[in-house]
Structures are given as structure tokens and as C-alpha cells.
CSV table of C-alpha atoms in Angstrom, one decimal:
chain,number,residue,atom,x,y,z
F,1,MET,CA,-48.5,67.3,-15.8
F,2,PHE,CA,-46.8,69.8,-13.5
F,3,PHE,CA,-48.0,68.1,-10.4
F,4,LEU,CA,-46.9,64.7,-11.7
F,5,LEU,CA,-43.3,65.8,-12.0
F,6,PRO,CA,-42.3,65.7,-8.3
F,7,LEU,CA,-44.0,62.4,-8.0
F,8,SER,CA,-42.1,60.9,-10.9
F,9,CYS,CA,-38.9,62.3,-9.5
F,10,GLN,CA,-39.7,60.7,-6.2
F,11,ARG,CA,-40.3,57.4,-7.7
F,12,GLY,CA,-37.1,57.6,-9.7
F,13,SER,CA,-35.2,58.5,-6.6
F,14,ARG,CA,-36.2,55.2,-4.9
F,15,LYS,CA,-34.1,53.1,-7.2
F,16,PRO,CA,-30.7,54.3,-6.1
F,17,ARG,CA,-31.8,53.9,-2.5
F,18,GLU,CA,-33.0,50.3,-3.2
F,19,ARG,CA,-29.7,49.6,-4.9
F,20,LEU,CA,-27.7,50.9,-1.9
F,21,ALA,CA,-29.8,48.8,0.4
F,22,SER,CA,-29.4,45.7,-1.6
F,23,GLY,CA,-25.7,46.4,-1.9
F,24,ALA,CA,-25.4,46.6,1.8
F,25,GLU,CA,-27.3,43.4,2.3
F,26,LEU,CA,-25.0,41.4,0.0
F,27,PRO,CA,-21.9,41.8,2.2
F,28,ALA,CA,-24.0,41.0,5.3
F,29,THR,CA,-25.2,37.8,3.6
F,30,MET,CA,-21.7,36.8,2.7
F,31,GLU,CA,-20.5,37.6,6.1
F,32,GLY,CA,-23.2,35.4,7.6
F,33,LEU,CA,-22.4,32.5,5.3
F,34,LEU,CA,-18.7,32.8,6.2
F,35,MET,CA,-19.6,32.8,9.9
F,36,ILE,CA,-21.7,29.7,9.5
F,37,ALA,CA,-18.9,27.9,7.5
F,38,ALA,CA,-16.4,28.9,10.2
F,39,GLN,CA,-18.7,27.5,12.9
F,40,VAL,CA,-19.2,24.3,11.0
F,41,MET,CA,-15.4,23.9,10.5
F,42,SER,CA,-14.8,24.7,14.2
F,43,VAL,CA,-17.3,22.0,15.3
F,44,TRP,CA,-15.8,19.6,12.7
F,45,PHE,CA,-12.2,20.0,13.9
F,46,THR,CA,-13.3,19.9,17.6
F,47,LEU,CA,-15.0,16.6,17.1
F,48,ALA,CA,-12.1,15.2,15.1
F,49,PHE,CA,-9.6,16.3,17.8
F,50,THR,CA,-11.7,15.1,20.7
F,51,LEU,CA,-12.8,11.7,19.3
F,52,ILE,CA,-9.8,10.8,17.1
F,53,VAL,CA,-6.6,12.9,17.7
F,54,LEU,CA,-6.7,12.9,21.5
F,55,PRO,CA,-7.2,9.2,21.9
F,56,SER,CA,-4.3,8.7,19.4
F,57,VAL,CA,-1.9,10.3,21.8
F,58,PHE,CA,-2.7,7.6,24.4
F,59,GLY,CA,-3.1,4.8,21.9
F,60,LEU,CA,-6.7,4.4,22.8
F,61,SER,CA,-9.8,3.7,20.7
F,62,LEU,CA,-13.4,4.8,21.5
F,63,GLY,CA,-14.9,2.0,19.5
F,64,ILE,CA,-16.1,4.2,16.6
F,65,SER,CA,-14.0,2.3,14.0
F,66,GLU,CA,-15.2,-1.0,15.4
F,67,PHE,CA,-18.8,0.1,15.1
F,68,TYR,CA,-18.3,1.4,11.6
F,69,MET,CA,-16.6,-1.9,10.6
F,70,ARG,CA,-19.5,-4.0,12.0
F,71,ILE,CA,-22.0,-2.0,9.9
F,72,LEU,CA,-19.8,-2.2,6.9
F,73,VAL,CA,-19.4,-6.0,7.2
F,74,LYS,CA,-23.1,-6.5,7.5
F,75,THR,CA,-23.7,-4.3,4.5
F,76,LEU,CA,-21.2,-6.2,2.3
F,77,GLU,CA,-22.6,-9.5,3.4
F,78,TRP,CA,-26.1,-8.4,2.4
F,79,ALA,CA,-24.7,-7.2,-0.9
F,80,THR,CA,-23.0,-10.5,-1.5
F,81,ILE,CA,-26.2,-12.4,-0.9
F,82,ARG,CA,-28.0,-10.1,-3.4
F,83,ILE,CA,-25.3,-10.6,-6.0
F,84,GLN,CA,-25.4,-14.4,-5.6
F,85,LYS,CA,-29.1,-14.4,-6.1
F,86,GLY,CA,-28.9,-12.2,-9.2
F,87,VAL,CA,-25.9,-13.9,-10.9
F,88,LYS,CA,-26.2,-17.4,-12.3
F,89,LYS,CA,-24.3,-20.1,-10.5
F,90,LYS,CA,-22.3,-20.9,-13.7
F,91,GLN,CA,-21.2,-17.3,-14.1
F,92,ALA,CA,-20.2,-17.1,-10.4
F,93,MET,CA,-18.1,-20.2,-10.7
F,94,ALA,CA,-16.4,-18.9,-13.9
F,95,LEU,CA,-15.6,-15.7,-12.1
F,96,LYS,CA,-14.2,-17.6,-9.1
F,97,ASN,CA,-12.0,-19.7,-11.2
F,98,SER,CA,-10.7,-16.8,-13.2
F,99,ALA,CA,-9.9,-14.8,-10.0
F,100,SER,CA,-8.2,-17.7,-8.3
F,101,SER,CA,-6.3,-19.7,-10.9
F,102,GLY,CA,-6.1,-17.4,-13.9
F,103,ILE,CA,-6.4,-18.3,-17.6
F,104,ILE,CA,-3.7,-21.0,-17.6
F,105,GLN,CA,-3.4,-24.0,-15.3
F,106,ARG,CA,0.4,-24.6,-15.1
F,107,ASP,CA,2.1,-27.8,-14.1
F,108,GLU,CA,4.7,-27.1,-11.4
F,109,THR,CA,7.3,-29.5,-12.6
F,110,THR,CA,11.0,-29.0,-13.3
F,111,MET,CA,12.6,-28.8,-16.7
F,112,GLU,CA,14.2,-32.1,-16.3
F,113,LYS,CA,11.0,-34.0,-15.5
F,114,GLU,CA,8.9,-32.3,-18.1
F,115,ILE,CA,11.4,-32.9,-20.9
F,116,ALA,CA,11.9,-36.5,-19.8
F,117,GLY,CA,8.2,-37.1,-20.7
F,118,LEU,CA,8.9,-36.0,-24.3
F,119,ARG,CA,11.8,-38.4,-25.1
F,120,ARG,CA,13.8,-41.3,-24.0
F,121,VAL,CA,17.3,-40.5,-25.3
F,122,ASP,CA,19.7,-37.8,-24.3
F,123,PHE,CA,18.6,-35.3,-27.0
F,124,GLU,CA,15.8,-35.0,-29.5
F,125,LEU,CA,14.3,-32.2,-31.5
F,126,SER,CA,11.1,-32.6,-29.5
F,127,ASP,CA,12.8,-30.8,-26.6
F,128,VAL,CA,11.8,-27.6,-28.3
F,129,PHE,CA,8.2,-28.3,-27.5
F,130,TYR,CA,8.9,-27.6,-23.8
F,131,PHE,CA,10.4,-24.1,-24.5
F,132,SER,CA,7.6,-23.4,-27.0
F,133,LYS,CA,5.0,-24.2,-24.5
F,134,LYS,CA,6.6,-22.0,-21.9
F,135,GLY,CA,6.8,-19.2,-24.4
F,136,ILE,CA,3.2,-19.4,-25.3
F,137,GLU,CA,2.1,-19.5,-21.7
F,138,ALA,CA,4.2,-16.3,-21.0
F,139,ILE,CA,2.5,-14.6,-24.0
F,140,VAL,CA,-1.0,-15.5,-23.0
F,141,GLU,CA,-0.6,-14.9,-19.3
F,142,ASP,CA,2.8,-14.6,-17.6
F,143,GLU,CA,3.0,-14.8,-13.9
F,144,VAL,CA,4.9,-11.5,-13.6
F,145,THR,CA,2.9,-8.7,-15.2
F,146,GLN,CA,-0.3,-9.8,-13.6
F,147,ARG,CA,1.3,-9.1,-10.2
F,148,PHE,CA,1.4,-5.4,-11.1
F,149,SER,CA,-2.4,-5.0,-11.5
F,150,SER,CA,-5.2,-5.0,-8.9
F,151,GLU,CA,-6.4,-8.4,-7.9
F,152,GLU,CA,-10.0,-9.2,-9.0
F,153,LEU,CA,-12.5,-10.0,-6.3
F,154,VAL,CA,-14.9,-12.9,-6.4
F,155,SER,CA,-17.7,-10.9,-4.8
F,156,TRP,CA,-18.4,-7.2,-5.4
F,157,ASN,CA,-17.7,-4.8,-2.5
F,158,LEU,CA,-19.8,-1.9,-3.8
F,159,LEU,CA,-16.7,-0.3,-5.4
F,160,THR,CA,-16.9,-0.5,-9.1
F,161,ARG,CA,-13.2,0.0,-9.4
F,162,THR,CA,-12.6,-3.5,-7.9
F,163,ASN,CA,-14.7,-5.6,-10.2
F,164,VAL,CA,-14.6,-5.6,-14.0
F,165,ASN,CA,-17.6,-7.9,-14.1
F,166,PHE,CA,-19.9,-5.4,-12.4
F,167,GLN,CA,-23.4,-5.3,-13.9
F,168,TYR,CA,-26.9,-4.2,-13.0
F,169,ILE,CA,-28.3,-6.7,-10.4
F,170,SER,CA,-31.3,-5.0,-8.8
F,171,LEU,CA,-32.7,-1.6,-8.0
F,172,ARG,CA,-32.2,-2.1,-4.3
F,173,LEU,CA,-28.5,-2.9,-4.7
F,174,THR,CA,-28.1,0.1,-7.0
F,175,VAL,CA,-29.6,2.4,-4.4
F,176,VAL,CA,-27.3,1.1,-1.8
F,177,TRP,CA,-24.3,1.7,-4.1
F,178,VAL,CA,-25.5,5.3,-4.7
F,179,LEU,CA,-25.8,5.9,-0.9
F,180,GLY,CA,-22.3,4.4,-0.5
F,181,VAL,CA,-20.9,6.9,-3.0
F,182,VAL,CA,-22.5,9.8,-1.1
F,183,VAL,CA,-21.2,8.5,2.2
F,184,ARG,CA,-17.7,7.9,0.9
F,185,TYR,CA,-17.3,11.2,-1.0
F,186,CYS,CA,-19.4,13.6,1.1
F,187,LEU,CA,-18.8,12.3,4.6
F,188,LEU,CA,-15.7,10.1,4.8
F,189,LEU,CA,-13.5,12.0,2.3
F,190,PRO,CA,-13.7,15.4,4.1
F,191,LEU,CA,-13.2,13.8,7.5
F,192,ARG,CA,-10.2,11.8,6.2
F,193,ALA,CA,-8.7,14.8,4.5
F,194,ALA,CA,-9.0,16.8,7.7
F,195,LEU,CA,-7.4,14.1,9.7
F,196,ALA,CA,-4.6,13.7,7.1
F,197,ALA,CA,-3.9,17.4,7.3
F,198,ILE,CA,-3.8,17.3,11.1
F,199,GLY,CA,-1.5,14.3,11.0
F,200,ILE,CA,1.0,15.8,8.4
F,201,VAL,CA,1.1,19.2,10.1
F,202,SER,CA,1.6,17.7,13.5
F,203,MET,CA,4.4,15.5,12.1
F,204,ILE,CA,6.2,18.5,10.6
F,205,VAL,CA,5.8,20.8,13.6
F,206,GLY,CA,6.3,18.2,16.2
F,207,THR,CA,9.5,16.7,14.8
F,208,THR,CA,10.9,20.2,14.1
F,209,LEU,CA,10.4,21.3,17.7
F,210,VAL,CA,11.8,18.0,19.1
F,211,GLY,CA,14.8,18.3,16.8
F,212,LYS,CA,15.8,21.5,18.6
F,213,LEU,CA,16.2,19.7,21.9
F,214,PRO,CA,19.7,18.4,22.9
F,215,ASN,CA,20.3,14.7,22.5
F,216,SER,CA,19.0,12.8,25.5
F,217,ARG,CA,16.7,10.0,26.5
F,218,PHE,CA,13.9,12.5,26.9
F,219,LYS,CA,14.4,13.6,23.3
F,220,ASP,CA,14.3,10.0,22.0
F,221,TRP,CA,11.1,9.3,24.1
F,222,LEU,CA,9.4,12.5,22.8
F,223,SER,CA,10.4,11.7,19.2
F,224,GLU,CA,8.9,8.3,19.4
F,225,LEU,CA,5.7,9.8,21.0
F,226,VAL,CA,5.4,12.3,18.1
F,227,HIS,CA,6.0,9.6,15.4
F,228,LEU,CA,3.5,7.2,17.0
F,229,THR,CA,0.8,9.8,17.5
F,230,CYS,CA,1.0,11.2,14.0
F,231,SER,CA,1.1,7.7,12.5
F,232,ARG,CA,-2.0,6.7,14.4
F,233,ILE,CA,-3.8,9.8,13.2
F,234,LEU,CA,-2.9,9.1,9.6
F,235,VAL,CA,-4.0,5.5,10.0
F,236,ARG,CA,-7.3,6.7,11.3
F,237,ALA,CA,-7.5,9.0,8.3
F,238,LEU,CA,-7.7,5.8,6.2
F,239,SER,CA,-10.2,4.1,8.6
F,240,GLY,CA,-7.4,1.6,9.2
F,241,THR,CA,-8.2,-1.6,11.1
F,242,ILE,CA,-4.9,-3.5,11.7
F,243,THR,CA,-4.4,-6.7,13.6
F,244,TYR,CA,-0.9,-7.3,14.8
F,245,HIS,CA,0.2,-10.9,15.5
F,246,ASN,CA,3.0,-12.2,17.7
F,247,LYS,CA,4.0,-8.8,19.1
F,248,GLU,CA,6.8,-10.4,21.1
F,249,ASN,CA,8.7,-10.6,17.9
F,250,ARG,CA,8.6,-6.9,17.1
F,251,PRO,CA,11.9,-5.5,15.7
F,252,GLN,CA,14.4,-4.3,18.3
F,253,LYS,CA,16.9,-1.5,18.2
F,254,GLY,CA,20.0,-2.2,16.2
F,255,GLY,CA,18.1,-4.6,13.9
F,256,ILE,CA,16.7,-4.6,10.4
F,257,CYS,CA,13.0,-5.0,9.7
F,258,VAL,CA,12.2,-6.4,6.2
F,259,ALA,CA,8.7,-6.7,4.9
F,260,ASN,CA,6.8,-7.4,1.7
F,261,HIS,CA,5.7,-4.2,-0.2
F,262,THR,CA,2.2,-3.5,-1.4
F,263,SER,CA,1.7,0.2,-0.9
F,264,PRO,CA,3.3,3.4,0.3
F,265,ILE,CA,1.0,3.1,3.3
F,266,ASP,CA,2.9,0.0,4.4
F,267,VAL,CA,5.1,2.5,6.4
F,268,LEU,CA,2.1,3.8,8.3
F,269,ILE,CA,0.8,0.3,9.0
F,270,LEU,CA,4.1,-0.6,10.7
F,271,THR,CA,4.9,2.8,12.4
F,272,ASN,CA,1.4,2.7,13.9
F,273,ASP,CA,2.8,0.0,16.3
F,274,GLY,CA,6.4,1.0,16.6
F,275,CYS,CA,9.1,3.5,15.5
F,276,TYR,CA,11.6,2.8,12.8
F,277,ALA,CA,14.4,4.5,11.0
F,278,MET,CA,13.4,5.0,7.4
F,279,VAL,CA,15.8,4.4,4.4
F,280,GLY,CA,15.2,6.0,1.0
F,281,GLN,CA,15.9,8.7,-1.5
F,282,ALA,CA,15.6,12.3,-0.6
F,283,HIS,CA,12.7,14.1,-2.4
F,284,GLY,CA,11.4,17.6,-2.9
F,285,GLY,CA,8.1,19.2,-2.3
F,286,LEU,CA,5.8,18.2,0.6
F,287,MET,CA,7.6,14.8,0.9
F,288,GLY,CA,10.9,16.5,1.1
F,289,LEU,CA,9.6,18.9,3.8
F,290,ILE,CA,8.5,15.9,5.8
F,291,GLN,CA,11.8,14.1,5.4
F,292,ARG,CA,13.8,17.2,6.4
F,293,SER,CA,11.6,17.7,9.5
F,294,THR,CA,11.6,14.1,10.7
F,295,VAL,CA,15.3,13.5,10.3
F,296,LYS,CA,15.9,16.3,12.9
F,297,ALA,CA,14.2,14.2,15.6
F,298,CYS,CA,14.9,10.6,14.4
F,299,PRO,CA,18.0,9.1,12.7
F,300,HIS,CA,16.4,8.4,9.3
F,301,VAL,CA,18.8,7.6,6.5
F,302,TRP,CA,18.0,9.7,3.4
F,303,PHE,CA,20.2,9.6,0.3
F,304,ASP,CA,20.6,12.1,-2.6
F,305,ARG,CA,20.0,10.8,-6.1
F,306,SER,CA,23.7,10.6,-6.8
F,307,GLU,CA,24.4,8.8,-3.5
F,308,MET,CA,21.7,6.1,-4.3
F,309,LYS,CA,23.8,5.0,-7.3
F,310,ASP,CA,26.8,4.5,-5.1
F,311,ARG,CA,26.1,1.0,-3.7
F,312,HIS,CA,29.1,0.9,-1.4
F,313,LEU,CA,28.3,4.3,0.2
F,314,VAL,CA,24.7,3.1,0.9
F,315,LEU,CA,26.0,-0.1,2.5
F,316,LYS,CA,28.5,1.9,4.6
F,317,ARG,CA,25.9,4.3,6.0
F,318,LEU,CA,23.5,1.4,6.8
F,319,LYS,CA,26.2,-0.6,8.5
F,320,GLU,CA,27.1,2.4,10.7
F,321,HIS,CA,23.5,2.7,11.7
F,322,VAL,CA,23.1,-1.0,12.6
F,323,ALA,CA,26.3,-0.9,14.6
F,324,ASP,CA,24.7,1.5,17.1
F,325,GLN,CA,22.5,-0.6,19.3
F,326,ASN,CA,20.7,2.5,20.6
F,327,LYS,CA,19.3,3.5,17.2
F,328,LEU,CA,15.9,2.5,16.0
F,329,PRO,CA,15.6,-0.6,13.7
F,330,ILE,CA,15.9,0.1,10.0
F,331,LEU,CA,12.8,-0.5,7.9
F,332,ILE,CA,13.5,-1.9,4.4
F,333,PHE,CA,11.3,-3.3,1.6
F,334,PRO,CA,13.7,-5.5,-0.3
F,335,GLU,CA,11.4,-6.0,-3.3
F,336,GLY,CA,12.0,-2.4,-4.3
F,337,THR,CA,8.5,-1.9,-5.8
F,338,CYS,CA,4.9,-2.5,-4.9
F,339,ILE,CA,3.3,-5.9,-5.6
F,340,ASN,CA,-0.4,-6.5,-5.7
F,341,ASN,CA,-1.0,-8.2,-2.3
F,342,THR,CA,-0.9,-11.7,-3.8
F,343,SER,CA,2.8,-12.5,-4.1
F,344,VAL,CA,6.3,-11.9,-2.9
F,345,MET,CA,8.9,-11.3,-5.5
F,346,MET,CA,12.7,-11.2,-5.5
F,347,PHE,CA,14.4,-9.7,-2.5
F,348,LYS,CA,17.4,-7.6,-3.4
F,349,LYS,CA,20.5,-9.0,-1.7
F,350,GLY,CA,21.9,-5.6,-0.6
F,351,SER,CA,19.6,-5.5,2.5
F,352,PHE,CA,21.1,-8.8,3.6
F,353,GLU,CA,24.8,-7.8,3.2
F,354,ILE,CA,24.6,-5.2,6.0
F,355,GLY,CA,24.8,-7.8,8.8
F,356,GLY,CA,23.0,-7.8,12.1
F,357,THR,CA,19.6,-9.4,12.9
F,358,ILE,CA,16.8,-9.5,10.4
F,359,TYR,CA,13.2,-9.2,11.7
F,360,PRO,CA,10.9,-10.5,9.0
F,361,VAL,CA,7.3,-9.0,8.8
F,362,ALA,CA,4.5,-10.2,6.6
F,363,ILE,CA,1.7,-7.8,5.6
F,364,LYS,CA,-1.5,-9.0,4.1
F,365,TYR,CA,-4.4,-6.6,3.2
F,366,ASP,CA,-8.0,-7.6,3.0
F,367,PRO,CA,-9.2,-6.5,-0.5
F,368,GLN,CA,-12.9,-6.8,0.4
F,369,PHE,CA,-12.8,-3.3,2.0
F,370,GLY,CA,-10.4,-1.5,-0.3
F,371,ASP,CA,-7.6,-2.1,-2.7
F,372,ALA,CA,-4.3,-1.0,-1.1
F,373,PHE,CA,-2.1,-1.8,-4.0
F,374,TRP,CA,-0.4,1.1,-5.7
F,375,ASN,CA,0.0,0.7,-9.5
F,376,SER,CA,2.5,3.4,-9.9
F,377,SER,CA,2.6,3.0,-13.7
F,378,LYS,CA,-1.1,3.8,-13.9
F,379,TYR,CA,-1.8,6.2,-11.1
F,380,ASP,CA,0.3,9.1,-9.7
F,381,ILE,CA,0.5,9.4,-5.9
F,382,VAL,CA,-2.3,12.0,-5.7
F,383,SER,CA,-4.8,9.8,-7.7
F,384,TYR,CA,-3.8,6.8,-5.6
F,385,LEU,CA,-4.4,8.6,-2.3
F,386,LEU,CA,-7.8,9.8,-3.5
F,387,ARG,CA,-8.7,6.2,-4.3
F,388,ILE,CA,-7.5,5.0,-0.9
F,389,MET,CA,-9.3,7.8,1.0
F,390,THR,CA,-12.6,7.1,-0.9
F,391,SER,CA,-12.5,3.3,-0.2
F,392,TRP,CA,-14.5,1.8,2.6
F,393,ALA,CA,-11.5,1.1,4.9
F,394,ILE,CA,-8.0,-0.3,5.0
F,395,VAL,CA,-8.0,-3.7,6.8
F,396,CYS,CA,-4.9,-5.8,7.1
F,397,ASN,CA,-3.0,-8.3,9.2
F,398,VAL,CA,0.6,-7.9,10.2
F,399,TRP,CA,2.7,-10.9,11.4
F,400,TYR,CA,5.9,-10.3,13.4
F,401,MET,CA,8.1,-13.3,12.8
F,402,PRO,CA,11.1,-14.6,14.9
F,403,PRO,CA,14.4,-12.9,14.2
F,404,MET,CA,16.7,-14.5,11.6
F,405,ILE,CA,20.4,-14.3,11.2
F,406,ARG,CA,22.7,-15.3,8.4
F,407,GLU,CA,24.0,-18.8,8.9
F,408,GLU,CA,27.5,-20.0,8.5
F,409,GLY,CA,28.4,-20.6,4.8
F,410,GLU,CA,25.2,-18.9,3.6
F,411,ASP,CA,25.7,-16.0,1.2
F,412,ALA,CA,23.4,-12.9,0.9
F,413,VAL,CA,21.4,-14.4,-1.9
F,414,GLN,CA,20.6,-17.6,0.0
F,415,PHE,CA,19.7,-15.6,3.1
F,416,ALA,CA,17.4,-13.3,1.1
F,417,ASN,CA,15.6,-16.4,-0.3
F,418,ARG,CA,15.2,-17.9,3.1
F,419,VAL,CA,13.7,-14.7,4.5
F,420,LYS,CA,11.4,-14.3,1.5
F,421,SER,CA,10.1,-17.8,1.8
F,422,ALA,CA,9.3,-17.3,5.4
F,423,ILE,CA,7.4,-14.1,4.7
F,424,ALA,CA,5.5,-15.6,1.8
F,425,HIS,CA,4.5,-18.7,3.9
F,426,ARG,CA,3.4,-16.7,6.9
F,427,GLY,CA,1.4,-14.1,4.9
F,428,GLY,CA,-0.3,-16.7,2.6
F,429,LEU,CA,1.4,-15.2,-0.4
F,430,THR,CA,2.7,-16.8,-3.6
F,431,GLU,CA,6.5,-16.9,-3.8
F,432,LEU,CA,7.9,-15.8,-7.1
F,433,PRO,CA,11.6,-15.7,-8.2
F,434,TRP,CA,11.2,-12.7,-10.6
F,435,ASP,CA,12.7,-9.3,-10.0
F,436,GLY,CA,10.1,-6.6,-9.3
F,437,GLY,CA,12.2,-4.4,-11.6
F,438,LEU,CA,10.5,-6.2,-14.5
F,439,LYS,CA,7.6,-3.8,-13.8
F,440,ARG,CA,9.5,-1.3,-16.0
F,441,ALA,CA,12.5,-3.1,-17.4
F,442,LYS,CA,13.2,-6.1,-19.6
F,443,VAL,CA,14.3,-9.5,-18.5
F,444,LYS,CA,18.0,-9.7,-17.6
F,445,ASP,CA,20.2,-11.8,-19.9
F,446,THR,CA,21.4,-13.7,-16.8
F,447,PHE,CA,17.9,-15.3,-16.5
F,448,LYS,CA,18.0,-16.4,-20.1
F,449,GLU,CA,21.5,-17.8,-19.7
F,450,GLU,CA,20.5,-19.6,-16.5
F,451,GLN,CA,17.8,-21.6,-18.5
F,452,GLN,CA,20.5,-22.4,-21.2
F,453,LYS,CA,22.9,-23.6,-18.5
F,454,ASN,CA,20.2,-25.8,-16.9
F,455,TYR,CA,19.4,-27.4,-20.2
F,456,SER,CA,23.1,-27.9,-21.0
F,457,LYS,CA,23.8,-29.5,-17.7
F,458,MET,CA,20.9,-31.9,-18.2
F,459,ILE,CA,22.1,-33.0,-21.7
F,460,VAL,CA,25.8,-33.2,-20.8
F,461,GLY,CA,25.1,-35.0,-17.5
F,462,ASN,CA,27.0,-32.7,-15.2
F,463,GLY,CA,24.5,-33.0,-12.4
F,464,PRO,CA,20.9,-32.0,-11.8
F,465,THR,CA,19.6,-28.8,-13.3
F,466,GLY,CA,19.3,-25.7,-11.2
F,467,ASN,CA,16.2,-23.7,-11.0
F,468,LEU,CA,15.5,-20.5,-12.8
F,469,SER,CA,14.0,-19.3,-9.5
F,470,MET,CA,17.2,-17.5,-8.5
F,471,GLY,CA,15.1,-15.7,-5.9
F,472,ALA,CA,17.6,-12.8,-5.5
F,473,GLU,CA,20.0,-10.9,-7.7
F,474,SER,CA,23.3,-12.6,-8.1
F,475,ASP,CA,25.2,-9.7,-9.7
């Protein structure tokens, strides 16, 4: 037993040594993992800077986006064929009808013509049938609230968020969808997040440095270069593919650019091809930091919450901006809220009381590759950006239209209606008279009174009835 004691002591003494050795190996392993991660991130950012950021400075494209889009189009075409084979023809037609025309097929006739079909004398109780019919149609499916939800696609684009009729078709299609999820969340999302970070940081740092320069043509040129470069980086962070039509009609300095509004990224879509002076409410947080930085290099017009309520103060500052022909054109979205890429709603008249030349722009997104509409009542901005950055791509067309000026004898409401009609026609959008504020507010009493006045004029015989489609606010 005596001679075993040293041996046991020696065996027992090995354990602390082993623990010390393993404890020393653990930091070494963590250090190795951190070095590998740092090398991967270094290679990642180097490739992003070389292949995406650097070409953005010169407005060039290496063809990577075009190659990606060709593969994506081929994949979606194959998926469409598989879906058409798996879904019965009758179901496909039902889906197509529901996506295009909705539940109710409305007759586009005026009140005077429709009521004339119900009676032959000046007044009858049967007139109430017209108003009852319109009321039931509004309850079942009104033409306003459906503009604040994402449009339904006829064919699935391998994003379950865009088709409520999704169902299992085949194992092959399911496997492709799973691979698409992996590509979008494990490959595209990190790359896009990195590009977005580069674009935002470059915007803040670049505009802050440019803002320290004295006012000169060189400062203006450098400011436009920074804005264009950062906007192009951010568009590439969304895999944006934008086609600009009629570039000879691009907004000029001293003018006002008005466009239909679908998404907050509308600003990026337009600033990717030119510089604008933004107009809006001052915010806090990251958005406020960006606003405070950019206003140092570019004459943006930001209002405090209290100033936004003062309509005359807003008009005064905008008129002062437009009066200076050396300042960038103002970018305004007269609808005041986001509409779901199918329609154009009422333009607020304030934008058309400023004076100057109006440059209408129509924006139309292709929902096949991703839904750009922001339903702000359902998703916050972070959730919305996550949905955008995990979509396949953002594809849209932008039409620059000939400049328009207010005609003699034309008030602001009529001018707003004329511009809205031109944008809706050019973009292939449905023109609606309703205020986008109905997204969160009740119908104004003035709309109800207008219907009553129209019916009263028709009965009394004081001329033809007007149209409830006021098209712009009159108060």
C-alpha cells in the first residue's frame, strides 16, 4: 500500500494540469474563431465594396443584377407552369377574376342616369333603391379600404406572403421554395443588410463633411455626388431594377416633382436618378440623424410637429424654396399616404398652391418580384424593411412626364385633379376621388353633403348633377 501512494498522488496531480491545459486551449479556440469570422467579414465587405459600392460612385453596373434577374425570371416562369399544371383551370380562372375585378362588378354610371332607370317622374320613393345599393356595395367591398392592403397575385411568386391561396402543389415546387427561403434569408439578407449599413453610414458621414464646406458650385456638385452614390448603394441593397422612361422630362431646379406614393422607398427610386430637396416632418432617432446630416449639404425642408400644423408657414417656406431657381426641385407625394400600387387617390391641393412648374412622375412596381406597398397600419417600419429585404427584388418603372403649369382660371383643386389624372393614365393606375386619409379617419361630412346636393339639383332641376369625385380637398 505504501508504494501505491506516490502513484496515486501522481495520478491525482494530472487532473489540475489537464484542466489548466484545456483552459488554455479554450481562449485559443475562441481567438481562432474570431479571426476566421473577421477574415470572412473582411472578404465580404471587400467584395461588396469592389463589386457594388465602387461602381455606384460612377453610376455603372457590372451586370450582376441583370444576371440575377434573368435567373429569377426563369425560375418564376418555371414555377408558374408547375402551378398551372397543378391547379385546376376553373380554380385558376376564379382566382384571376377575384384578383382583377374583385367581388362586386360595379356599373360606372352617374347618379342621374341610374336613378332615371328606376322612375319616369321627378320624384319617387324608389329612388332610395339607388342609395341602398351603393350602401350595400360599400359594406361588402368598398373601393377605398381595399387600396390599403397588398394586391393579390394571379400566379404565386414563391413568397407565401403574396398569395392567400397558396397550397401544396408538388414536392419539386416545395423543394424550390425551401431553397428560395435559404437563399433569401441566408445569402441575400446579410448582403443587403451590409449594403444598407454602408449606404446609411456613407450618407451621414458624407453629407456632414460636405456641409462644412463654404457655399459654392463645388459644394453643390459634391453634395449631389454623395446623395446619388448613397442612393444607388441603398437601391442595390434592395436588388432594385428600375427602368426610367422619358428622361428628357426629368424635374429641373426651381420646380416641384409630384408622384404617386406606394412606399417609403419611392424616395430612393427617384433619387437614384437625380437629386431632390425633400419636404417632411422632422423625426428623432436614426431618421432624425439622417435628416440633420443631409440638411447640412442640401436645402431640404424639414418642419417641426408644431410647424406642420401651420399651413401658411409651410406654404411660405415652400414658396421661398421654389423662388430660388438654383435650388433642387422639391419632391412631394400629394396623396399623403401609401396606396397599394393599384390606384391613385386624392391629391392634396396644398402642393399646387405653391406656384411654379409641376413635374409629374408615375411610379409602378412589378409585384411579381416583391410587394413594395407599406401597410403602415399593419407593419411598423422595421418589419416592413425586413419584408422588403427578404423579397426577391424590387422592380419598377418610372415615367417622367412633360411639365405642367396652372392654367388661367384654374384653381388648385382643378389643377391637382388634372395632374392626378395624367399620372394615373401614364402609370396604368386606377384613379379614385377618395382622400387617402380615410385609411385612419372617417368620411368627411362634405362628401355626404355633396351627394345630397347632387340629388337635390337633379330633383329641383338646377342643372346637371356634379360628381362626388371631388378629386382634391376643397376646404
